Amino acid sequence: MKILHLDNNHKLLIEQLNALGFTNHEDYTSSKEDIQNVIHQYDGFIIRSRFKIDKQFLDATQNLKFIGRVGAGLENIDCEYAEQKDIKLIAAPEGNRNAVGEHSLAMLLSLFNKLNKADREVRNGKWLREDNRGLELDGKTIGLIGYGNMGKAFAKKLSGFDVEVLCYDLKTNVSDQNAKQVSLEELQQKADVLSLHTPETCSTINMVNTEFIDAFQKPFWLINTARGKSVVTEDLVSGLQTGKILGAGLDVLEYEKSSFENLFKPSITSSTVEIPEAFKYLILAENVLLSPHVAGWTIESKEKLAQTIVDKIKAEFC
């Protein structure tokens, strides 16, 4: 079987596939159109997020047996059409779930203890102890939306704290020793903290909007290490301004990838930089913590993601 690698990943991916007898080709620079012209030669390809795999691209394949995505989600692939063509879809959420769990906890503890704010102030000669009095996690109720690999990993990290962990998921009977499954309404009534662990689907895009936020009984903290488009940024800002959202840790934004970098560059028609007003607020807000979609992006997860893909290909095709 011939495999085309479209993104650079941990070296073990190709090394182990070679050892298993697969033929591996690498192309990290050609355009989508050029790749589309040769994809019929391959039995499988492995991608991260280089470009979307749409119906037109899939129609160009002839012998394709699988698509491997070195990541947790498959939203950049037309999964329904791929499955109609009997193409096996392989993702690797097991590979970075621990990293996401740790990053979610780190964001929450940093927000509660005002670590970023305090660090900046001390570096600038300010010693404001009372202004940086923090909160303790013990005694809080943590609500998780999405209780798959990522949600379970975060709940496991929280098991060392004296907290109540509630989860809401479309699947039934997902409760375990670390979280109790409840309705969305119960979660919104009880949660002090909301953490998102959902894929990008039609039902999760713009999920966290003003109506959703207002349905919470108490002011709450928001952690999003899932997908940026799940949160309407303008509505998040409104919640922060009114105090309904006490603070936010955002590893993902709706302004992601090339569009994010473009926020800080002049447009073709204007020499000025046009940053959305809502994002300007997030940049300046002391109760907002931002990171560039790296929750699952650790030294260890790079290797684990690659190993997971190898193991799944081996189990399916060897």
Coordinates of C-alpha atoms in Angstrom, one line a residue:
M1 CA 0.0 0.0 0.0
K2 CA 1.2 3.5 -0.9
I3 CA 0.7 6.3 1.6
L4 CA 1.1 10.0 1.0
H5 CA 2.0 12.2 3.9
L6 CA 0.8 15.8 3.5
D7 CA 2.0 17.2 6.8
N8 CA 5.3 16.8 8.7
N9 CA 4.8 14.7 11.9
H10 CA 6.9 12.8 14.4
K11 CA 9.5 10.7 12.5
L12 CA 8.3 7.5 14.1
L13 CA 5.2 7.7 11.9
I14 CA 7.0 7.0 8.6
E15 CA 9.7 4.9 10.3
Q16 CA 7.2 2.4 11.7
L17 CA 5.0 2.4 8.6
N18 CA 8.1 1.6 6.5
A19 CA 8.9 -1.2 8.8
L20 CA 5.4 -2.6 8.4
G21 CA 6.0 -2.7 4.6
F22 CA 4.1 0.4 3.5
T23 CA 5.5 2.7 0.8
N24 CA 5.6 6.2 2.1
H25 CA 5.8 9.4 0.0
E26 CA 6.0 12.9 1.5
D27 CA 4.7 16.1 0.0
Y28 CA 4.5 19.1 2.4
T29 CA 4.5 21.9 -0.1
S30 CA 2.4 21.2 -3.3
S31 CA -0.9 22.9 -3.7
K32 CA -4.2 21.1 -3.1
E33 CA -4.8 21.1 -6.8
D34 CA -1.4 19.4 -7.5
I35 CA -2.1 16.9 -4.8
Q36 CA -5.5 16.2 -6.2
N37 CA -4.0 15.4 -9.5
V38 CA -1.9 12.5 -8.1
I39 CA -4.0 11.3 -5.2
H40 CA -5.4 8.5 -7.4
Q41 CA -2.0 6.7 -7.1
Y42 CA -2.3 6.2 -3.3
D43 CA -4.1 3.8 -1.0
G44 CA -4.0 6.2 1.9
F45 CA -2.9 9.6 3.0
I46 CA -2.1 11.3 6.3
I47 CA -2.9 14.9 7.1
R48 CA -3.2 17.3 10.0
S49 CA -4.9 20.5 8.9
R50 CA -3.2 21.6 5.8
F51 CA -6.4 21.9 3.7
K52 CA -10.0 20.6 3.7
I53 CA -10.7 17.2 2.2
D54 CA -13.9 17.9 0.2
K55 CA -16.1 16.0 -2.2
Q56 CA -14.1 17.1 -5.2
F57 CA -10.9 16.0 -3.7
L58 CA -12.4 12.6 -2.7
D59 CA -13.7 12.1 -6.2
A60 CA -10.2 12.3 -7.5
T61 CA -9.2 9.3 -5.4
Q62 CA -9.6 5.8 -7.0
N63 CA -7.9 3.3 -4.7
L64 CA -8.1 5.2 -1.4
K65 CA -8.7 3.0 1.6
F66 CA -8.1 5.3 4.5
I67 CA -7.4 8.9 5.6
G68 CA -5.4 9.4 8.8
R69 CA -5.7 12.7 10.6
V70 CA -2.9 13.3 13.2
G71 CA -5.3 15.1 15.6
A72 CA -8.4 14.6 17.5
G73 CA -11.1 15.8 15.1
L74 CA -12.2 15.1 11.6
E75 CA -14.0 18.4 10.8
N76 CA -11.7 19.2 7.9
I77 CA -12.9 16.1 6.1
D78 CA -16.2 15.5 4.4
C79 CA -16.7 12.4 6.6
E80 CA -20.2 11.4 5.3
Y81 CA -19.0 11.4 1.7
A82 CA -15.8 9.6 2.5
E83 CA -17.7 6.9 4.3
Q84 CA -20.0 6.5 1.3
K85 CA -16.9 5.7 -0.7
D86 CA -15.9 3.1 1.9
I87 CA -12.8 5.1 3.0
K88 CA -11.7 4.4 6.6
L89 CA -11.3 7.5 8.7
I90 CA -8.6 7.4 11.4
A91 CA -8.2 10.1 14.0
A92 CA -6.0 10.1 17.1
P93 CA -7.8 11.7 20.1
E94 CA -6.1 9.3 22.4
G95 CA -2.8 10.9 21.5
N96 CA -3.3 14.3 22.9
R97 CA -6.1 13.9 25.5
N98 CA -3.7 14.0 28.5
A99 CA -2.1 17.2 27.1
V100 CA -5.6 18.8 26.7
G101 CA -6.6 17.8 30.3
E102 CA -3.4 19.3 31.7
H103 CA -3.7 22.5 29.7
S104 CA -7.4 23.0 30.7
L105 CA -6.4 22.6 34.4
A106 CA -3.5 25.0 34.0
M107 CA -5.8 27.7 32.4
L108 CA -8.3 27.3 35.2
L109 CA -5.8 27.5 38.0
S110 CA -4.0 30.4 36.4
L111 CA -7.3 32.4 36.1
F112 CA -8.4 31.6 39.6
N113 CA -5.0 32.7 41.0
K114 CA -4.5 35.7 38.6
L115 CA -1.1 34.4 37.8
N116 CA -0.6 36.2 34.5
K117 CA -1.8 39.5 35.9
A118 CA 0.4 39.1 39.0
D119 CA 3.4 38.1 36.9
R120 CA 3.1 41.2 34.7
E121 CA 2.7 43.5 37.7
V122 CA 5.7 42.1 39.6
R123 CA 7.9 42.5 36.5
N124 CA 6.8 46.2 36.4
G125 CA 7.7 46.8 40.0
K126 CA 4.2 46.4 41.5
W127 CA 3.6 44.3 44.6
L128 CA -0.2 44.2 44.9
R129 CA -1.1 41.4 47.2
E130 CA -4.7 42.2 48.0
D131 CA -5.5 43.0 44.4
N132 CA -4.2 39.5 43.5
R133 CA -6.1 37.5 46.1
G134 CA -7.2 34.3 44.3
L135 CA -9.9 31.7 44.5
E136 CA -9.6 28.1 45.5
L137 CA -10.9 25.4 43.2
D138 CA -12.1 23.2 46.1
G139 CA -15.9 23.4 46.6
K140 CA -16.6 24.4 43.1
T141 CA -18.8 22.7 40.6
I142 CA -17.2 22.0 37.2
G143 CA -19.4 21.5 34.2
L144 CA -18.0 19.7 31.1
I145 CA -19.8 19.8 27.8
G146 CA -18.6 16.8 25.8
Y147 CA -17.4 13.7 27.7
G148 CA -15.2 11.9 25.2
N149 CA -11.4 11.6 25.3
M150 CA -10.8 15.2 26.2
G151 CA -13.5 15.7 28.7
K152 CA -12.6 12.4 30.5
A153 CA -9.0 13.5 30.6
F154 CA -9.8 16.8 32.3
A155 CA -12.2 15.1 34.7
K156 CA -9.4 12.8 35.7
K157 CA -7.1 15.7 36.5
L158 CA -9.9 17.3 38.6
S159 CA -10.3 14.1 40.6
G160 CA -7.5 15.3 42.9
F161 CA -9.6 18.3 44.0
D162 CA -12.6 18.5 46.3
V163 CA -14.9 19.5 43.4
E164 CA -18.1 18.2 41.9
V165 CA -17.8 17.4 38.2
L166 CA -20.8 17.3 36.0
C167 CA -20.9 16.4 32.3
Y168 CA -23.3 16.8 29.5
D169 CA -23.0 14.7 26.3
L170 CA -25.3 13.7 23.5
K171 CA -24.3 10.0 24.1
T172 CA -26.0 8.3 27.1
N173 CA -24.4 6.5 30.0
V174 CA -21.0 8.2 29.8
S175 CA -20.7 8.8 33.6
D176 CA -17.7 7.3 35.3
Q177 CA -16.0 7.7 38.7
N178 CA -14.8 11.2 37.8
A179 CA -18.0 12.8 36.5
K180 CA -21.7 12.6 36.8
Q181 CA -23.8 12.9 33.6
V182 CA -26.7 15.4 33.8
S183 CA -29.0 17.3 31.6
L184 CA -27.7 20.6 30.0
E185 CA -30.3 22.4 32.2
E186 CA -28.9 20.9 35.4
L187 CA -25.4 21.7 34.4
Q188 CA -26.4 25.3 33.7
Q189 CA -28.1 25.6 37.1
K190 CA -25.1 24.3 39.1
A191 CA -21.8 25.0 37.3
D192 CA -19.3 27.5 38.6
V193 CA -17.0 26.6 35.7
L194 CA -17.8 25.5 32.2
S195 CA -15.2 23.7 30.1
L196 CA -15.9 22.8 26.4
H197 CA -14.7 19.5 25.0
T198 CA -16.8 19.2 21.9
P199 CA -15.9 18.6 18.2
E200 CA -16.9 21.2 15.5
T201 CA -20.3 20.2 14.2
C202 CA -23.5 21.9 13.1
S203 CA -24.8 21.7 16.6
T204 CA -21.7 23.1 18.3
I205 CA -20.9 26.0 16.0
N206 CA -22.0 29.2 17.8
M207 CA -23.3 27.1 20.7
V208 CA -22.1 29.5 23.4
N209 CA -24.1 32.6 22.6
T210 CA -26.0 35.1 24.7
E211 CA -29.0 32.8 25.1
F212 CA -26.8 30.0 26.2
I213 CA -24.8 32.2 28.6
D214 CA -27.9 33.7 30.2
A215 CA -29.3 30.2 30.9
F216 CA -26.6 29.8 33.6
Q217 CA -28.0 30.4 37.1
K218 CA -24.7 31.6 38.5
P219 CA -21.9 33.7 37.1
F220 CA -19.3 31.3 35.7
W221 CA -15.8 30.8 34.3
L222 CA -15.4 29.6 30.8
I223 CA -12.6 27.3 29.5
N224 CA -12.4 26.5 25.8
T225 CA -9.8 24.1 24.6
A226 CA -12.1 22.6 22.0
R227 CA -13.1 24.6 18.9
G228 CA -13.1 28.3 18.4
K229 CA -16.3 28.5 16.4
S230 CA -18.2 27.0 19.4
V231 CA -18.1 30.5 21.1
V232 CA -19.6 33.7 19.6
T233 CA -16.9 36.1 20.6
E234 CA -19.1 39.2 20.7
D235 CA -21.5 37.4 23.1
L236 CA -18.6 36.2 25.2
V237 CA -17.4 39.7 25.5
S238 CA -20.9 40.9 26.5
G239 CA -20.9 38.2 29.2
L240 CA -17.6 39.4 30.5
Q241 CA -18.7 43.0 30.5
T242 CA -21.9 42.2 32.5
G243 CA -20.1 39.9 34.9
K244 CA -22.1 36.8 33.9
I245 CA -18.8 35.3 32.8
L246 CA -16.2 35.9 35.5
G247 CA -13.2 35.1 33.2
A248 CA -12.2 33.0 30.3
G249 CA -9.4 30.7 29.3
L250 CA -9.3 30.4 25.5
D251 CA -6.9 28.1 23.7
V252 CA -9.0 28.4 20.5
L253 CA -10.7 31.4 18.8
E254 CA -13.1 31.9 15.9
Y255 CA -10.3 33.9 14.3
E256 CA -8.0 31.0 13.8
K257 CA -5.2 29.9 11.4
S258 CA -4.3 32.2 8.6
S259 CA -7.2 34.5 9.3
F260 CA -5.9 35.0 12.9
E261 CA -2.5 36.2 11.6
N262 CA -4.2 38.4 9.2
L263 CA -5.9 40.3 12.1
F264 CA -2.6 42.0 12.7
K265 CA -1.7 42.9 9.1
P266 CA -3.0 45.7 6.9
S267 CA -5.7 44.6 4.5
I268 CA -5.2 44.8 0.7
T269 CA -7.6 47.8 0.5
S270 CA -6.3 49.6 3.7
S271 CA -3.0 50.4 5.3
T272 CA -4.5 50.2 8.8
V273 CA -4.8 47.0 10.9
E274 CA -8.5 46.1 11.5
I275 CA -8.8 44.0 14.6
P276 CA -12.4 43.0 15.5
E277 CA -13.6 45.1 18.5
A278 CA -14.5 41.9 20.4
F279 CA -11.0 40.6 20.1
K280 CA -9.5 43.9 21.1
Y281 CA -11.4 43.5 24.4
L282 CA -10.1 40.0 24.9
I283 CA -6.5 41.2 24.4
L284 CA -6.8 43.8 27.1
A285 CA -9.0 42.0 29.6
E286 CA -7.1 40.9 32.7
N287 CA -9.6 38.1 33.4
V288 CA -9.0 36.5 30.0
L289 CA -6.2 34.0 29.3
L290 CA -5.2 33.3 25.6
S291 CA -3.1 30.6 24.0
P292 CA -2.6 29.7 20.3
H293 CA -4.4 26.3 20.0
V294 CA -1.7 24.4 21.8
A295 CA -3.7 22.6 24.5
G296 CA -2.9 19.3 22.8
W297 CA 0.5 20.4 21.4
T298 CA 3.2 19.0 23.7
I299 CA 6.4 17.2 23.1
E300 CA 4.8 14.0 24.4
S301 CA 1.6 14.4 22.4
K302 CA 3.5 14.8 19.1
E303 CA 4.8 11.3 19.6
K304 CA 1.6 9.8 21.0
L305 CA -0.5 11.2 18.1
A306 CA 1.9 9.6 15.6
Q307 CA 2.0 6.3 17.5
T308 CA -1.8 6.2 17.7
I309 CA -2.1 6.6 13.9
V310 CA 0.4 3.8 13.3
D311 CA -1.3 1.5 15.7
K312 CA -4.7 2.0 14.1
I313 CA -3.4 1.6 10.5
K314 CA -1.6 -1.6 11.6
A315 CA -4.7 -3.0 13.3
E316 CA -6.8 -2.3 10.2
F317 CA -4.5 -3.2 7.3
C318 CA -1.8 -5.6 8.5

